Amino acid sequence: MRDDPQSGPSSPTGLPFLQTAGGTTAAAATAECGLAHLNCTHGQSASPVEIADRPNIEGAVPITLRINGKDHQLRVDPRTTLLDCIRETIALTGTKKGCDHGQCGACTVHVNDRRVNSCLSLALMHDGEEITTIEGLGTPDALHPLQAAFVACDGYQCGYCTSGQIMSGVALLNEPCGPDDAAVKELMSGNICRCGAYANIVAAIQQVRKNT
């Protein structure tokens, strides 16, 4: 949001993306998967046994990542980012890879209840720490209040940034933040929405803040 907190960064990619993805139906399905955390096959975490059976990587180090309340005993290349470990090894694909440079916020997760750009953090730095991804916030039958607010306020379009926006928004609820929209925009400025749905995102966050 730093480019323009009110209108968002100028980008013509929103509509063509929806068109090439199959229209608004595909976009809604993408958003629904991010919001409701459907238990898709690709989103299920591999068991420790499955991971242990994989070929050893030269120079790999053993770590335990506690993600969404479940321990994953892994051997990882020391250069592996937390983002790549979550997506490629644990197979939790709700956390998105956007810019891969810590500029867009699509990869935001919580580490010990604080938001982190997982693309800028090495997995081995978080051995034993509590990590929460978008899949750990709620279920289709029991959405987190901010997930429900995103649906009610139409806080997404293509849905790609939605998981990172929600993770940052949930963290914001527990951070010092002024009551007005400008304060929310400032604390959400690390999350970019290429579709420009900023007004609805802010509205969703403010709705939850007013009800808590």
Coordinates of C-alpha atoms in Angstrom, one line a residue:
M1 CA 0.0 0.0 0.0
R2 CA 2.9 2.4 0.2
D3 CA 2.6 3.4 -3.5
D4 CA -0.8 4.9 -2.9
P5 CA -2.8 3.8 0.2
Q6 CA -6.1 5.0 -1.2
S7 CA -6.0 3.8 -4.8
G8 CA -3.2 1.3 -4.7
P9 CA -0.3 0.8 -7.2
S10 CA -1.2 1.4 -10.8
S11 CA -1.4 -1.9 -12.5
P12 CA -3.4 -3.1 -15.5
T13 CA -3.1 -6.7 -14.6
G14 CA -6.2 -7.2 -12.5
L15 CA -8.8 -7.6 -15.3
P16 CA -6.6 -9.7 -17.7
F17 CA -5.8 -12.0 -14.9
L18 CA -9.4 -12.6 -14.2
Q19 CA -10.0 -13.2 -17.9
T20 CA -7.2 -15.6 -18.4
A21 CA -8.0 -17.4 -15.2
G22 CA -11.5 -18.1 -16.5
G23 CA -13.4 -15.0 -15.2
T24 CA -14.8 -14.1 -11.9
T25 CA -15.9 -17.7 -11.1
A26 CA -12.2 -18.8 -11.1
A27 CA -11.3 -15.7 -9.0
A28 CA -14.0 -16.5 -6.5
A29 CA -12.9 -20.1 -6.2
T30 CA -9.3 -19.0 -5.6
A31 CA -10.4 -16.6 -2.9
E32 CA -12.6 -19.2 -1.3
C33 CA -9.7 -21.6 -1.0
G34 CA -7.6 -18.9 0.6
L35 CA -10.4 -17.8 3.0
A36 CA -12.0 -21.0 4.0
H37 CA -8.9 -23.2 3.8
L38 CA -10.5 -26.1 2.0
N39 CA -8.7 -29.3 2.7
C40 CA -7.5 -29.8 -0.8
T41 CA -5.0 -32.6 -1.5
H42 CA -2.2 -30.1 -2.3
G43 CA -2.8 -28.2 0.9
Q44 CA -2.4 -31.2 3.2
S45 CA 0.9 -31.4 5.2
A46 CA 3.2 -34.3 4.7
S47 CA 3.6 -36.6 7.6
P48 CA 7.1 -36.8 9.4
V49 CA 7.4 -40.3 8.1
E50 CA 6.9 -39.2 4.5
I51 CA 9.4 -36.4 4.9
A52 CA 12.0 -38.7 6.6
D53 CA 11.8 -41.1 3.7
R54 CA 12.9 -38.4 1.2
P55 CA 16.5 -38.5 -0.1
N56 CA 18.9 -36.7 2.1
I57 CA 20.1 -33.4 0.9
E58 CA 23.9 -32.8 1.1
G59 CA 24.6 -30.4 3.9
A60 CA 21.0 -30.6 5.2
V61 CA 20.4 -29.8 8.9
P62 CA 17.7 -31.2 11.1
I63 CA 15.0 -28.8 12.4
T64 CA 11.5 -29.0 13.9
L65 CA 9.0 -26.6 12.6
R66 CA 5.8 -26.3 14.6
I67 CA 3.2 -25.1 12.1
N68 CA -0.4 -24.7 13.0
G69 CA 0.1 -26.7 16.1
K70 CA 1.7 -29.6 14.4
D71 CA 5.4 -30.6 14.6
H72 CA 7.3 -31.3 11.4
Q73 CA 10.7 -32.9 11.8
L74 CA 12.7 -32.0 8.7
R75 CA 16.1 -31.9 7.2
V76 CA 16.5 -28.8 5.1
D77 CA 19.2 -27.1 3.1
P78 CA 20.4 -24.2 5.4
R79 CA 19.6 -21.8 2.5
T80 CA 15.9 -22.7 2.4
T81 CA 13.6 -19.9 3.1
L82 CA 10.7 -20.4 5.5
L83 CA 8.3 -19.6 2.5
D84 CA 9.8 -22.4 0.3
C85 CA 9.8 -24.8 3.2
I86 CA 6.1 -24.2 4.0
R87 CA 5.1 -24.4 0.4
E88 CA 7.4 -27.1 -1.1
T89 CA 8.2 -29.3 1.8
I90 CA 5.2 -29.0 4.1
A91 CA 2.9 -28.5 1.1
L92 CA 0.8 -25.7 2.7
T93 CA 0.2 -23.6 -0.4
G94 CA -2.1 -21.0 1.1
T95 CA 1.0 -18.8 1.8
K96 CA 1.8 -17.2 -1.6
K97 CA 5.1 -16.4 -3.3
G98 CA 4.7 -13.0 -4.9
C99 CA 7.8 -10.7 -5.3
D100 CA 10.1 -13.0 -3.3
H101 CA 11.8 -9.8 -2.1
G102 CA 9.7 -8.9 1.0
Q103 CA 7.9 -6.0 -0.9
C104 CA 4.4 -7.4 -1.5
G105 CA 3.4 -9.2 1.7
A106 CA 1.8 -12.2 0.0
C107 CA 4.0 -14.5 2.0
T108 CA 3.1 -13.2 5.4
V109 CA 2.8 -15.7 8.2
H110 CA 2.9 -15.4 12.0
V111 CA 5.9 -16.5 14.0
N112 CA 5.3 -16.5 17.8
D113 CA 2.2 -14.4 17.1
R114 CA 4.1 -11.7 15.1
R115 CA 3.8 -11.2 11.4
V116 CA 6.9 -12.1 9.3
N117 CA 7.6 -12.0 5.6
S118 CA 8.5 -15.7 5.1
C119 CA 10.4 -15.1 1.9
L120 CA 13.0 -13.1 3.8
S121 CA 13.5 -15.6 6.6
L122 CA 15.4 -18.8 6.7
A123 CA 13.6 -21.9 7.8
L124 CA 16.3 -22.9 10.2
M125 CA 15.9 -19.6 12.1
H126 CA 12.6 -20.8 13.4
D127 CA 13.4 -24.2 14.8
G128 CA 10.9 -24.9 17.6
E129 CA 9.0 -21.7 17.2
E130 CA 5.2 -21.4 16.8
I131 CA 4.3 -20.7 13.2
T132 CA 0.8 -20.0 11.9
T133 CA -0.1 -19.9 8.3
I134 CA -3.5 -19.0 6.7
E135 CA -4.5 -22.7 7.0
G136 CA -4.3 -22.4 10.7
L137 CA -6.6 -19.4 11.2
G138 CA -10.0 -21.0 10.7
T139 CA -12.1 -23.7 9.0
P140 CA -14.9 -23.6 6.4
D141 CA -17.4 -24.0 9.3
A142 CA -15.7 -21.7 11.7
L143 CA -14.0 -18.8 9.9
H144 CA -11.8 -16.4 11.8
P145 CA -13.7 -13.1 12.2
L146 CA -11.4 -11.3 9.7
Q147 CA -11.9 -14.0 7.1
A148 CA -15.7 -13.6 7.5
A149 CA -15.3 -9.8 7.2
F150 CA -13.2 -10.2 4.0
V151 CA -16.2 -12.1 2.5
A152 CA -18.8 -9.6 3.8
C153 CA -16.8 -6.6 2.6
D154 CA -15.6 -8.2 -0.7
G155 CA -12.0 -7.6 0.4
Y156 CA -10.5 -9.6 -2.5
Q157 CA -10.6 -9.8 -6.3
C158 CA -8.2 -12.2 -7.8
G159 CA -7.5 -13.6 -4.3
Y160 CA -3.7 -13.9 -4.7
C161 CA -2.8 -11.4 -2.0
T162 CA -5.7 -12.4 0.2
S163 CA -3.9 -14.8 2.5
G164 CA -1.1 -12.3 3.2
Q165 CA -3.6 -9.5 3.7
I166 CA -5.6 -11.5 6.2
M167 CA -2.5 -12.7 8.1
S168 CA -1.3 -9.1 8.4
G169 CA -4.7 -7.9 9.3
V170 CA -5.0 -10.4 12.1
A171 CA -1.6 -9.4 13.5
L172 CA -2.7 -5.7 13.3
L173 CA -5.7 -6.5 15.6
N174 CA -3.1 -7.1 18.4
E175 CA -0.8 -4.2 17.6
P176 CA -1.0 -0.5 18.7
C177 CA -3.0 1.2 16.0
G178 CA -5.0 4.4 15.8
P179 CA -8.8 4.2 15.3
D180 CA -9.0 5.8 11.9
D181 CA -8.6 4.3 8.4
A182 CA -5.3 6.2 7.9
A183 CA -3.7 4.3 10.8
V184 CA -4.9 1.0 9.4
K185 CA -3.5 1.8 6.0
E186 CA -0.1 2.7 7.5
L187 CA 0.1 -0.6 9.3
M188 CA -1.0 -2.5 6.2
S189 CA 1.3 -0.7 3.9
G190 CA 3.6 -3.7 3.5
N191 CA 0.8 -5.6 1.7
I192 CA 0.2 -4.9 -1.9
C193 CA -3.1 -5.6 -3.7
R194 CA -2.6 -5.5 -7.5
C195 CA -6.3 -5.4 -8.0
G196 CA -6.6 -2.2 -5.9
A197 CA -9.2 -3.6 -3.3
Y198 CA -7.7 -1.5 -0.6
A199 CA -10.9 0.3 0.5
N200 CA -12.6 -3.0 1.1
I201 CA -9.6 -4.5 2.9
V202 CA -9.6 -1.5 5.3
A203 CA -13.3 -1.8 5.7
A204 CA -13.0 -5.5 6.7
I205 CA -10.3 -4.8 9.2
Q206 CA -12.3 -1.9 10.7
Q207 CA -15.4 -4.0 10.9
V208 CA -13.6 -6.6 13.1
R209 CA -11.9 -3.9 15.2
K210 CA -15.3 -2.3 16.0
N211 CA -16.8 -5.6 17.0
T212 CA -14.0 -6.7 19.4

